[in-house]
Structures are given as C-alpha cells and as structure tokens.
Coordinates of C-alpha atoms (C1' of nucleotides) in Angstrom, one line a residue:
Chain A
M207 CA -5.6 12.2 -5.8
P208 CA -7.0 10.5 -8.6
E209 CA -7.5 6.9 -9.2
L210 CA -10.7 5.6 -10.8
P211 CA -12.9 6.0 -7.7
E212 CA -11.8 9.6 -7.1
V213 CA -12.2 10.5 -10.8
Q214 CA -15.7 8.9 -10.8
T215 CA -16.6 10.9 -7.7
V216 CA -15.6 14.1 -9.5
V217 CA -17.7 13.2 -12.6
S218 CA -20.7 12.2 -10.5
T219 CA -20.6 15.4 -8.5
L220 CA -20.0 17.6 -11.5
A221 CA -22.0 16.1 -14.4
P222 CA -25.5 16.7 -13.1
H223 CA -24.9 20.4 -12.7
V224 CA -23.0 21.2 -15.9
T225 CA -24.5 19.0 -18.5
G226 CA -26.4 21.2 -20.9
A227 CA -24.7 24.4 -19.6
R228 CA -23.1 26.9 -22.0
V229 CA -19.6 28.1 -21.5
L230 CA -19.7 31.9 -21.5
A231 CA -16.0 32.6 -20.8
V232 CA -12.7 30.8 -20.5
Q233 CA -9.8 31.9 -18.3
L234 CA -6.6 30.0 -18.9
N235 CA -4.0 31.1 -16.4
R236 CA -1.1 28.9 -17.7
K237 CA -0.7 27.9 -21.3
D238 CA 1.6 25.0 -20.5
I239 CA -1.2 23.1 -18.7
V240 CA -2.8 22.4 -22.1
T241 CA -1.8 19.6 -24.5
P242 CA -1.0 20.3 -27.3
I243 CA 0.9 23.2 -25.7
D244 CA 0.5 25.8 -28.4
L245 CA -3.3 25.2 -28.8
D246 CA -5.5 28.2 -28.0
I247 CA -8.4 26.4 -26.4
A248 CA -10.4 29.5 -25.3
P249 CA -12.1 30.0 -28.7
L250 CA -12.7 26.3 -29.0
L251 CA -14.7 26.3 -25.7
E252 CA -16.3 29.7 -25.6
N253 CA -20.1 29.7 -26.4
R254 CA -20.1 25.9 -26.6
V255 CA -22.6 23.8 -24.7
I256 CA -21.3 20.9 -22.6
T257 CA -23.3 17.9 -23.6
A258 CA -21.7 15.3 -21.5
V259 CA -19.1 14.8 -18.7
T260 CA -17.9 11.2 -18.5
R261 CA -15.1 9.1 -17.1
R262 CA -12.7 6.9 -19.1
A263 CA -9.9 5.4 -16.9
K264 CA -8.6 8.4 -14.9
R265 CA -9.7 10.9 -17.4
I266 CA -12.6 13.3 -17.1
V267 CA -14.0 13.6 -20.6
F268 CA -16.0 16.7 -21.7
T269 CA -18.1 16.5 -24.9
L270 CA -19.2 19.7 -26.6
D271 CA -22.3 20.4 -28.7
N272 CA -20.1 20.4 -31.8
A273 CA -18.9 16.8 -30.9
N274 CA -15.4 18.0 -30.0
R275 CA -13.9 16.6 -26.8
F276 CA -11.2 17.3 -24.3
Y277 CA -10.3 15.7 -21.1
I278 CA -8.8 16.8 -17.8
H279 CA -6.4 14.5 -15.9
L280 CA -5.9 15.3 -12.2
G281 CA -2.4 14.0 -12.0
M282 CA -1.4 13.7 -8.4
S283 CA -2.8 16.9 -6.9
G284 CA -5.5 18.1 -9.3
Q285 CA -8.9 19.3 -8.2
L286 CA -11.9 20.0 -10.5
T287 CA -14.6 21.9 -8.6
L288 CA -17.8 23.8 -9.2
E289 CA -17.7 27.2 -7.5
T290 CA -19.7 30.4 -7.3
P291 CA -18.0 33.2 -9.3
S292 CA -17.5 35.2 -6.0
A293 CA -15.6 32.4 -4.3
E294 CA -12.0 33.1 -3.7
V295 CA -9.8 31.8 -6.5
K296 CA -7.2 29.5 -4.9
K297 CA -3.5 29.5 -5.8
H298 CA -2.6 27.1 -8.7
T299 CA -6.0 27.5 -10.4
H300 CA -5.1 27.0 -14.0
L301 CA -8.5 27.0 -15.8
I302 CA -11.8 28.6 -15.1
L303 CA -14.9 27.9 -17.3
R304 CA -17.7 30.4 -16.5
L305 CA -21.1 28.9 -17.2
Q306 CA -24.2 30.7 -18.3
H307 CA -26.8 28.6 -16.4
P308 CA -26.3 27.8 -13.7
K309 CA -24.2 30.9 -12.9
L310 CA -21.3 28.8 -11.7
E311 CA -17.6 28.2 -12.6
I312 CA -15.8 25.0 -13.3
R313 CA -12.3 25.4 -11.9
F314 CA -9.2 23.3 -12.4
R315 CA -6.4 23.7 -10.0
D316 CA -3.3 21.5 -9.7
P317 CA -0.3 22.6 -7.6
R318 CA 2.1 19.9 -8.8
R319 CA 1.0 20.3 -12.4
F320 CA 1.3 16.6 -13.2
G321 CA -2.3 16.8 -14.5
G322 CA -3.5 18.9 -17.4
I323 CA -6.1 19.7 -20.1
F324 CA -5.9 17.5 -23.1
W325 CA -7.6 18.4 -26.4
L326 CA -9.1 15.5 -28.3
G327 CA -11.1 17.1 -31.0
A328 CA -13.1 14.4 -32.8
A329 CA -11.0 11.6 -31.4
D330 CA -12.0 9.4 -28.4
G331 CA -8.4 9.2 -27.1
D332 CA -8.8 5.5 -26.2
N333 CA -5.7 4.3 -28.0
A334 CA -3.3 2.6 -25.7
L335 CA -5.7 2.5 -22.8
G336 CA -6.5 -0.9 -21.4
P337 CA -10.0 -2.1 -20.5
E338 CA -12.2 -0.5 -17.8
P339 CA -11.8 -2.5 -14.5
L340 CA -15.5 -2.3 -13.7
T341 CA -16.5 -4.2 -16.8
L342 CA -13.5 -6.5 -16.9
N343 CA -13.9 -10.3 -17.1
P344 CA -11.4 -13.0 -16.1
A345 CA -10.5 -13.9 -19.7
R346 CA -9.7 -10.3 -20.6
L347 CA -7.7 -9.8 -17.4
A348 CA -5.8 -13.0 -18.0
K349 CA -5.0 -11.8 -21.6
S350 CA -3.5 -8.5 -20.2
L351 CA -1.5 -10.2 -17.5
A352 CA -0.1 -12.9 -19.8
S353 CA 1.8 -10.2 -21.6
T354 CA 4.4 -9.5 -18.9
R355 CA 6.5 -11.2 -16.3
R356 CA 6.7 -8.0 -14.2
P357 CA 5.3 -8.2 -10.6
I358 CA 1.5 -8.2 -10.6
K359 CA 1.6 -5.0 -8.6
S360 CA 3.5 -3.2 -11.4
A361 CA 1.2 -4.7 -14.0
L362 CA -1.9 -3.4 -12.3
L363 CA -0.4 0.1 -12.5
D364 CA 0.2 -0.2 -16.3
Q365 CA -2.7 1.8 -17.9
R366 CA -2.2 -0.1 -21.2
L367 CA -3.1 -3.4 -19.4
I368 CA -5.9 -2.2 -17.2
A369 CA -6.9 1.5 -17.1
G370 CA -7.9 3.3 -14.0
I371 CA -6.2 1.5 -11.1
G372 CA -3.4 3.4 -9.2
N373 CA -1.2 2.7 -6.2
I374 CA -3.9 2.6 -3.5
Y375 CA -6.4 0.3 -5.2
A376 CA -3.7 -2.0 -6.7
D377 CA -2.6 -2.8 -3.1
E378 CA -6.1 -3.0 -1.8
S379 CA -7.2 -5.3 -4.6
L380 CA -4.2 -7.6 -4.2
Y381 CA -4.9 -7.9 -0.5
L382 CA -8.6 -8.8 -1.1
A383 CA -7.5 -11.4 -3.7
A384 CA -4.8 -12.8 -1.3
I385 CA -2.1 -12.4 -4.0
H386 CA 1.5 -11.4 -3.1
P387 CA 2.5 -8.2 -5.0
L388 CA 5.7 -9.7 -6.3
T389 CA 4.1 -12.6 -8.1
P390 CA 5.0 -12.5 -11.8
A391 CA 1.9 -11.4 -13.6
N392 CA 2.1 -14.1 -16.3
E393 CA 2.5 -16.8 -13.6
L394 CA -0.8 -16.2 -11.8
P395 CA -3.0 -19.4 -11.9
A396 CA -6.4 -19.0 -13.5
A397 CA -8.1 -19.2 -10.1
A398 CA -6.0 -16.3 -8.8
V399 CA -6.8 -14.2 -11.9
A400 CA -10.5 -14.9 -11.3
R401 CA -10.1 -13.8 -7.6
L402 CA -8.3 -10.7 -8.7
N403 CA -11.0 -9.8 -11.2
R404 CA -13.6 -10.0 -8.5
A405 CA -11.4 -8.2 -5.9
I406 CA -10.7 -5.3 -8.2
K407 CA -14.4 -4.7 -8.9
Q408 CA -15.4 -5.1 -5.3
T409 CA -12.6 -2.8 -4.1
L410 CA -13.4 -0.1 -6.7
R411 CA -17.2 -0.3 -6.1
R412 CA -16.8 0.1 -2.3
A413 CA -14.4 3.0 -2.8
I414 CA -16.8 4.7 -5.2
A415 CA -19.6 4.3 -2.7
A416 CA -17.5 6.1 -0.1
R417 CA -16.6 8.8 -2.7
G418 CA -13.0 7.8 -2.9
S419 CA -9.9 8.2 -0.7
T420 CA -8.7 11.5 0.5
L421 CA -5.0 11.3 1.6
R422 CA -4.3 15.0 1.6
D423 CA -6.3 17.2 -0.8
F424 CA -8.7 15.2 -2.9
V425 CA -12.2 16.6 -3.1
G426 CA -15.2 16.0 -5.4
A427 CA -16.6 18.8 -7.5
D428 CA -18.6 19.8 -4.4
N429 CA -15.4 20.2 -2.4
A430 CA -16.3 17.3 -0.2
P431 CA -13.4 14.8 0.7
G432 CA -13.7 11.1 0.2
G433 CA -14.3 8.7 3.1
Y434 CA -12.6 5.5 2.0
R435 CA -9.3 6.0 3.6
V436 CA -10.4 4.6 6.9
K437 CA -11.5 1.4 5.1
H438 CA -8.0 0.7 3.7
Q439 CA -6.8 -2.7 4.6
V440 CA -3.1 -2.3 3.7
Y441 CA -2.3 1.0 1.8
G442 CA -0.7 3.4 4.2
R443 CA -0.9 0.8 7.1
D444 CA 2.6 -0.5 7.1
G445 CA 3.7 -1.2 10.6
E446 CA 0.1 -1.6 11.7
K447 CA -1.6 -5.0 12.2
C448 CA -3.6 -6.7 9.5
R449 CA -7.3 -6.3 10.4
K450 CA -7.9 -10.0 9.6
C451 CA -4.9 -11.9 11.1
R452 CA -3.0 -9.3 13.2
T453 CA 0.2 -9.8 11.3
V454 CA 2.2 -6.6 10.8
I455 CA 1.7 -5.1 7.4
E456 CA 4.9 -4.8 5.4
R457 CA 6.0 -2.1 3.0
I458 CA 8.3 -2.7 0.0
V459 CA 9.2 -0.4 -3.0
L460 CA 8.1 -1.6 -6.4
T461 CA 8.4 0.5 -9.6
G462 CA 9.4 3.3 -7.3
R463 CA 6.1 3.2 -5.4
S464 CA 5.4 2.0 -1.9
T465 CA 3.6 -1.3 -1.9
C466 CA 1.9 -2.5 1.3
Y467 CA 0.7 -6.0 1.9
C468 CA 0.0 -8.6 4.6
P469 CA 2.8 -11.3 4.4
R470 CA 0.4 -13.8 6.0
C471 CA -2.8 -13.2 4.0
Q472 CA -0.8 -12.7 0.8
P473 CA 1.9 -15.4 0.9
A474 CA 4.6 -15.6 -1.8
R475 CA 4.2 -18.8 -3.8
Chain B
dG215 C1' 17.7 20.7 5.5
dT216 C1' 15.4 15.4 4.3
dC217 C1' 12.0 12.3 2.7
dC218 C1' 7.6 11.3 0.9
dA219 C1' 3.2 11.7 -1.9
dT220 C1' -3.3 9.1 -5.2
dG221 C1' 0.7 9.7 -12.0
dT222 C1' 2.7 9.6 -16.5
dT223 C1' 6.3 9.8 -19.8
dC224 C1' 10.9 9.9 -21.4
dT225 C1' 15.6 7.9 -21.0
dT226 C1' 18.7 4.3 -19.8
dT227 C1' 20.1 -0.3 -19.3
dA228 C1' 20.6 -5.3 -19.9
Chain C
dC60 C1' 6.7 -3.5 -31.7
dT61 C1' 12.6 -5.5 -26.8
dA62 C1' 11.2 -5.2 -21.9
dA63 C1' 11.9 -3.4 -17.6
dA64 C1' 14.1 -0.3 -14.4
dG65 C1' 15.0 4.4 -13.3
dA66 C1' 14.8 9.4 -13.7
dA67 C1' 12.3 13.3 -14.4
dC68 C1' 8.5 16.5 -13.9
dA69 C1' 6.7 20.4 -9.5
dT70 C1' 4.8 21.6 -5.1
dG71 C1' 4.1 21.2 -0.4
dG72 C1' 3.6 18.8 4.1
dA73 C1' 5.7 16.1 7.9

DNA sequence: GTCCATGTTCTTTA
DNA sequence: CTAAAGAACATGGA
C-alpha cells in the first residue's frame, strides 16, 4: 500500500497524536519482523518518549528522546494504526506500542511481511536513498536519469535514483508528463525531464491531498482509506479509455511490474 | 487449482 | 563500483 502519498498519509494521521507520548509497553509478536533480526527492541523502546514521527521516502521514521531512531516500512500490505487498547487485535499484528498518554496503542500489521521494523540507532539511514521527489529540481532529476539506459519507468522505481515513487505514481507521473514508459532514461530530452519533474510533484501532491490510493487494504493511522484511486488516469485502467483522448489504455510488463499508459498521449519517440 | 497485487533484495546472466 | 533482468520472499483475493 505504500508509496510516498500513502506513507505521508500515515505520518500525517499519526504524528499529531503520538508526538511527545511515552511508550509504556512493547509487544513484539514476531522477532523476524525486526532488522537486525536478533535485536531485542523492547528494552530500547520501553519508557522512551517519541519526539518525532517523520517520513523519508517510503519510511516512517520514529525519533526517541535519547536520539535513537527506527523506521517502519509498510512493504506491500503493511498498516500502521492508532487503536484503543480494547480494540480487537487483528491477525498479522506484529508490533504493539502501548502509550501512556494518550492511552492508545500504535499497531503494526503486515500480512505479507514484506515490510518491517528497522532499527537505526544514531544513524539517519539515508545512505543509498535518492532525493525526495517533492523537493526535486530538474537538474537533480536529470543527474539521476543520466546514470542508466533502462526504461524511464524502471528508473523511477529505483529508490537510489529517486526515493518514494512506486508502481502507481510512476505510471501516473509519466502519463501527466506525456512520456512513453519504455523511453531510455538517459535519452530523455531536457524539456521532457523538466515536464517529468513537474508531473511527479503535481501527481504526488494531488494524491497526498486525497490521502493516497487504496487498492485493497491501505488505511491511514485513523483507519480511513485513501480516495485517490478514482483519480487514476492510467494505473489499473488498462482496457479502459483514456480520459483525455479516448484511446484504449495499454498494459505492458516492465521490471516484472504492470505498466499502464496511453499510447496516444504518451507516444514512443 | 491459477493469476495477480501499492516493494525490496538477492542471484543470475550477458 | 558492471548493469540489467529475473527470482524470491508471504498472504490473500478474484
């Protein structure tokens, strides 16, 4: 569920309620959901105050009052929600942080377990992550894209080049920028890179405003689904007509992922 | 039973 | 510092 807009939605719905709260108790139901796998995180979290919850790429970063940090990655099916202690604990809930005030629990559940809890300690964990898309500029984007001749769609999914975009918003951004997904990244003309830079920001901002896309199970920390799916122009719309030109949206497979695009609005060059 | 899914990382290949 | 394609991970819904 989690690309940048969904992760931002979780942070925005969680941070105001838990910043400044003390962790009273930690319940870890699966040790293998933590990296490093043999780290006992309970004593590291118990009795600490959460001083910040922020987003970096698709990571939800918690900062503690002793300056230690960890992050939660939602993988494909992760949910991070704020619950009353009496609420039923759903299957695949791997971590529960019981807070002192407010008397609520932060719960992490992830059926497919592609996500996890990653201990950072004093590090910021930014190594190998590319720039944030929302503060990107054309020159920086061009620098990332010049490094590979893979298709632009694949390049947008590479978190080392740009960090936070996933399969939905890569397709949506390329549509808005009128770029064919198979175009080699290092062959995009400067004008196309500039369009893409603007398209990425506009797409992500609109998606954040709608609280992200819920395809199946994504919810914010308040358990509310996102409303951006109905605004998708191409993702998941293969076989349907382009909203702009009525051409049928096509689907191809790239890097093992479905890629949807309008062959008329996004011509190959 | 089959196929597919919002992600990342490790292995294989050219 | 190869670079890129492919497989693997695990669960559940259509």
